[in-house]
Short mmCIF file of C-alpha atoms in Angstrom, two decimals:
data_model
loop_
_atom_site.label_atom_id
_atom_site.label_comp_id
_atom_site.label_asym_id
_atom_site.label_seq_id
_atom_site.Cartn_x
_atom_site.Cartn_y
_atom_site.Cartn_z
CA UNK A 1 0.00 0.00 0.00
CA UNK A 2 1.34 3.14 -0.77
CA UNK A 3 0.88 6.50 1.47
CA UNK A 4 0.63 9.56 -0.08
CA UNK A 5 3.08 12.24 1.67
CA UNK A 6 1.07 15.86 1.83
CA UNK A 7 2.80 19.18 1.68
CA UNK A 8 2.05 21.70 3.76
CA UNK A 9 3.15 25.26 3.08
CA UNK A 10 3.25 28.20 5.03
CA UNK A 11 2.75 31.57 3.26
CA UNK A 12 4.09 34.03 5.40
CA UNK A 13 2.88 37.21 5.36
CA UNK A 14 5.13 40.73 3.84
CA UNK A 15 6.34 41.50 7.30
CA UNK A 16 7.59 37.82 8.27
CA UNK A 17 9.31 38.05 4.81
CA UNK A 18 11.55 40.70 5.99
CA UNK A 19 13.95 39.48 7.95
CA UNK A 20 14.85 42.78 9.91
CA UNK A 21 11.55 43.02 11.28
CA UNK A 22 11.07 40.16 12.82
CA UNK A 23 14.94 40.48 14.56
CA UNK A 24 13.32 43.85 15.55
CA UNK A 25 10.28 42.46 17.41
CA UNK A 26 12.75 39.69 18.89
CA UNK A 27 14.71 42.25 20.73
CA UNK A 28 11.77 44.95 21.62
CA UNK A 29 10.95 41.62 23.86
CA UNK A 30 14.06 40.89 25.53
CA UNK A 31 14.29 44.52 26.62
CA UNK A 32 11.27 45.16 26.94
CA UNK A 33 11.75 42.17 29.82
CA UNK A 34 15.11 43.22 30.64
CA UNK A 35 13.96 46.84 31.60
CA UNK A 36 10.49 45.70 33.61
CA UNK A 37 13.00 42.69 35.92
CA UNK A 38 15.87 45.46 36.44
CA UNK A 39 13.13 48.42 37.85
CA UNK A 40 11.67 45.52 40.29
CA UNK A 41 15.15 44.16 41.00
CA UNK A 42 15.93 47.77 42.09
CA UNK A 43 12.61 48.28 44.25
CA UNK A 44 13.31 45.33 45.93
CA UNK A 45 16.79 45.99 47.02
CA UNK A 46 15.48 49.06 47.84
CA UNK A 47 13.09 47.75 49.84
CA UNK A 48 9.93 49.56 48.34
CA UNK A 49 8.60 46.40 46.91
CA UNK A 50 8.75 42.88 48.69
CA UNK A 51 8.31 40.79 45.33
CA UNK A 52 11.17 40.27 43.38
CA UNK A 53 11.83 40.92 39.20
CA UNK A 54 12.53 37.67 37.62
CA UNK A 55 13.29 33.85 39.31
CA UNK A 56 16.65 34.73 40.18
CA UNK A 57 18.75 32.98 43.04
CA UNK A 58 22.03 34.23 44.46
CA UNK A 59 23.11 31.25 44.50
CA UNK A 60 26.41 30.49 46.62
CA UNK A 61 24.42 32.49 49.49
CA UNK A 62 20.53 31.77 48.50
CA UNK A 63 19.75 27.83 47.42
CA UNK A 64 16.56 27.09 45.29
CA UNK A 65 13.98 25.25 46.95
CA UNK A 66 13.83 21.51 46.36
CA UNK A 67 10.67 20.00 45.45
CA UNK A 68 9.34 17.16 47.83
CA UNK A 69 8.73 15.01 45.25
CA UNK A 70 12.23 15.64 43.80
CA UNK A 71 14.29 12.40 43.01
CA UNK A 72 17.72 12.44 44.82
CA UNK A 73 20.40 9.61 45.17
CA UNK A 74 19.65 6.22 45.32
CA UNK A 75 19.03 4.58 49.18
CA UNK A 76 18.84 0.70 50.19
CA UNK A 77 16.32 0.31 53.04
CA UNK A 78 16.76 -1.83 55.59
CA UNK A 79 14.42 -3.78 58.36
CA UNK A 80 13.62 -2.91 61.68
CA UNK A 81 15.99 -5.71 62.78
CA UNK A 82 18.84 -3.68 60.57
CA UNK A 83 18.86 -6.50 57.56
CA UNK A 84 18.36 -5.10 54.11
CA UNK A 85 14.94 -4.86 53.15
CA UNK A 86 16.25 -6.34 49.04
CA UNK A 87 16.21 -10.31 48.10
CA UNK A 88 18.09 -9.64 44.84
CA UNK A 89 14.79 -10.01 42.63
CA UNK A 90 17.08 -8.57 40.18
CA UNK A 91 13.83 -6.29 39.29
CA UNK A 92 15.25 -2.77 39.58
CA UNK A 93 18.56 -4.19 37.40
CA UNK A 94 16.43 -5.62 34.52
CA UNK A 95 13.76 -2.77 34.36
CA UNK A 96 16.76 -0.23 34.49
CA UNK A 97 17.32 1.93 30.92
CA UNK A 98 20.58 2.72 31.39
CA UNK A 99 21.86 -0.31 32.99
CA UNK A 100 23.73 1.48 35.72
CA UNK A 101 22.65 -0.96 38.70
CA UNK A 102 24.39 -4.44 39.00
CA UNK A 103 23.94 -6.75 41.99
CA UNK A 104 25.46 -9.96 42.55
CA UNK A 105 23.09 -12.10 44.62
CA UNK A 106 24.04 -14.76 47.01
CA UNK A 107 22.38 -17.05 49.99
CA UNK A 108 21.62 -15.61 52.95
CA UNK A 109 22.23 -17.00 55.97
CA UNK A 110 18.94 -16.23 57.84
CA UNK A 111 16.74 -19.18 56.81
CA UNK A 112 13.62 -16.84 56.48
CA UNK A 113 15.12 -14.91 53.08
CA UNK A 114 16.10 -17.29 50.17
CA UNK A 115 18.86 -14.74 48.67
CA UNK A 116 20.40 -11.52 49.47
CA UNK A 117 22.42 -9.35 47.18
CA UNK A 118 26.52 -10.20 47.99
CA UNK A 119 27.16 -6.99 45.82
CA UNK A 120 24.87 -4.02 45.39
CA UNK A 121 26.68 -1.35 42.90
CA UNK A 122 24.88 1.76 41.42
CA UNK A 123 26.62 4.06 38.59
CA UNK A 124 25.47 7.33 39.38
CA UNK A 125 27.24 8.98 36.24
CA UNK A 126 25.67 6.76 34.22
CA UNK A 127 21.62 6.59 35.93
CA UNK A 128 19.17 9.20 34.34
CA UNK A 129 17.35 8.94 37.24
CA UNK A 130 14.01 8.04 36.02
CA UNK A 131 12.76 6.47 39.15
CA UNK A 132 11.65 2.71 37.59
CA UNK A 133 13.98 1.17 39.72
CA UNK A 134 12.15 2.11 42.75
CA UNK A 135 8.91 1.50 41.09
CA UNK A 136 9.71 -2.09 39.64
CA UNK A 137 11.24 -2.93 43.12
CA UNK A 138 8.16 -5.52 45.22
CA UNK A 139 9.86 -4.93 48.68
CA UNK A 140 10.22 -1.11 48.12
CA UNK A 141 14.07 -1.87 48.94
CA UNK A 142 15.44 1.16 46.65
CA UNK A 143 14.19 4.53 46.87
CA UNK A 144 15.50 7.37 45.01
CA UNK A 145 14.77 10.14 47.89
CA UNK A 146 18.35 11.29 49.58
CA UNK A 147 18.04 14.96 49.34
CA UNK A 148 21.71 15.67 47.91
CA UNK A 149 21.90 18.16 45.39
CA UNK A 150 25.81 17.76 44.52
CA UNK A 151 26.01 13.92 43.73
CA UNK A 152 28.84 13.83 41.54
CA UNK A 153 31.80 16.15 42.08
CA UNK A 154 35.38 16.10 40.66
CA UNK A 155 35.57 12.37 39.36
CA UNK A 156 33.96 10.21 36.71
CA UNK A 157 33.95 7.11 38.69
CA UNK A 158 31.04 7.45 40.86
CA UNK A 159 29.63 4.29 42.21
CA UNK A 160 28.28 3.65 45.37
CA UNK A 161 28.40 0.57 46.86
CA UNK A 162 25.42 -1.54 48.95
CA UNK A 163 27.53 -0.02 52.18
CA UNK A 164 27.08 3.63 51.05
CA UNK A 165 23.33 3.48 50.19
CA UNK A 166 22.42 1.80 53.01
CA UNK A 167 24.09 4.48 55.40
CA UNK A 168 26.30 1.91 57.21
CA UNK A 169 29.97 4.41 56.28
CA UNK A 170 30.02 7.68 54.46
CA UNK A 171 33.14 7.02 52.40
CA UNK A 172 32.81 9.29 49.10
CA UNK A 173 34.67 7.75 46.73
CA UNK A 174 34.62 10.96 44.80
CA UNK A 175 35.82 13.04 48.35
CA UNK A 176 39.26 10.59 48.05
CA UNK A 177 39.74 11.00 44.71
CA UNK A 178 39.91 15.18 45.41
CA UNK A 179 41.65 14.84 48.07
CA UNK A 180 44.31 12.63 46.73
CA UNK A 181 44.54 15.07 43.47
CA UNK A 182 45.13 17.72 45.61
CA UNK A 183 47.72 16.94 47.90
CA UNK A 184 49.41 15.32 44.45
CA UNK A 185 49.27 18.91 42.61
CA UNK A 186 50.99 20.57 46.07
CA UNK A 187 53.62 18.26 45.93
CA UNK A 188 54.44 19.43 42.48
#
């Protein structure tokens, strides 16, 4: 069967045509919302007005407000007894686009759970953070919900063992690496 490609065309009027005049209506915008933001900018550090000109954040002083629902890093939960809460399903790894969890799963030794994960490693370079890995997971062992702005820092190696998400050390792989780097470029 063949399909039949249509052609649409746009005729644009005499004013669209000239180039010029549609650059001039481009910038009338921008300053026309340049010069409306910089008067309330002044007002409010002036204190006459309490609202501020546009969404702007000072930011090394002033941090933007993170949403509740926002998706942080990646956290194992555990038990109320302190065991991980994950049997090694292997859900979150298959369902996973970009392939950045892998977790090696062994026997445990409590009778009660049939497997446990020996290994527990999450890529955080690599993870979009979509969030199917905590959805997909039965046991709701994974949760993406550390609030954490600055995950990845200085090094392109970022992955976090089954220690490190479930809270047991705070060793940043990424802290080492800086640290080593720096006291390497001093010695120089």
């Amino acid at each position: 069967m063949e399909k039949r490609v249509r052609e649409l065309k746009v005729d644009y009027g005499p004013a669209e045509n000239i180039y010029w005049v549609e650059v001039l209506k481009g910038l009338w915008i921008t300053n026309r919302h340049f010069m409306v933001n910089m008067w309330r900018h002044i007002l409010h550090a002036l204190r006459i007005k309490a609202e501020k000109g546009a969404v702007t954040f000072q930011y090394p002083e002033e941090h933007r407000p993170i949403h509740h629902r926002w998706r942080g890093r990646h956290r194992l939960t555990v038990k109320q007894n302190g065991a991980m809460r994950c049997t090694a399903c292997m859900m979150c790894e298959t369902i996973c686009p970009d392939e950045c969890i892998h977790i090696v799963p062994g026997e445990s030794p409590d009778p009660n759970v049939e497997k446990f994960p020996e290994e527990f490693y999450v890529d955080a370079l690599r993870c979009c953070f979509c969030g199917l890995c905590a959805e997909a997971c039965p046991l709701d062992a994974i949760r993406l919900d550390v609030i954490e702005p600055e995950i990845c820092g200085f090094t392109r190696d970022i992955i976090f063992n089954k220690e490190f998400l479930m809270g047991l050390n705070n060793d940043r792989p990424w802290e080492e690496w800086y640290i080593e780097n720096k006291t390497d470029s001093k010695e120089k």
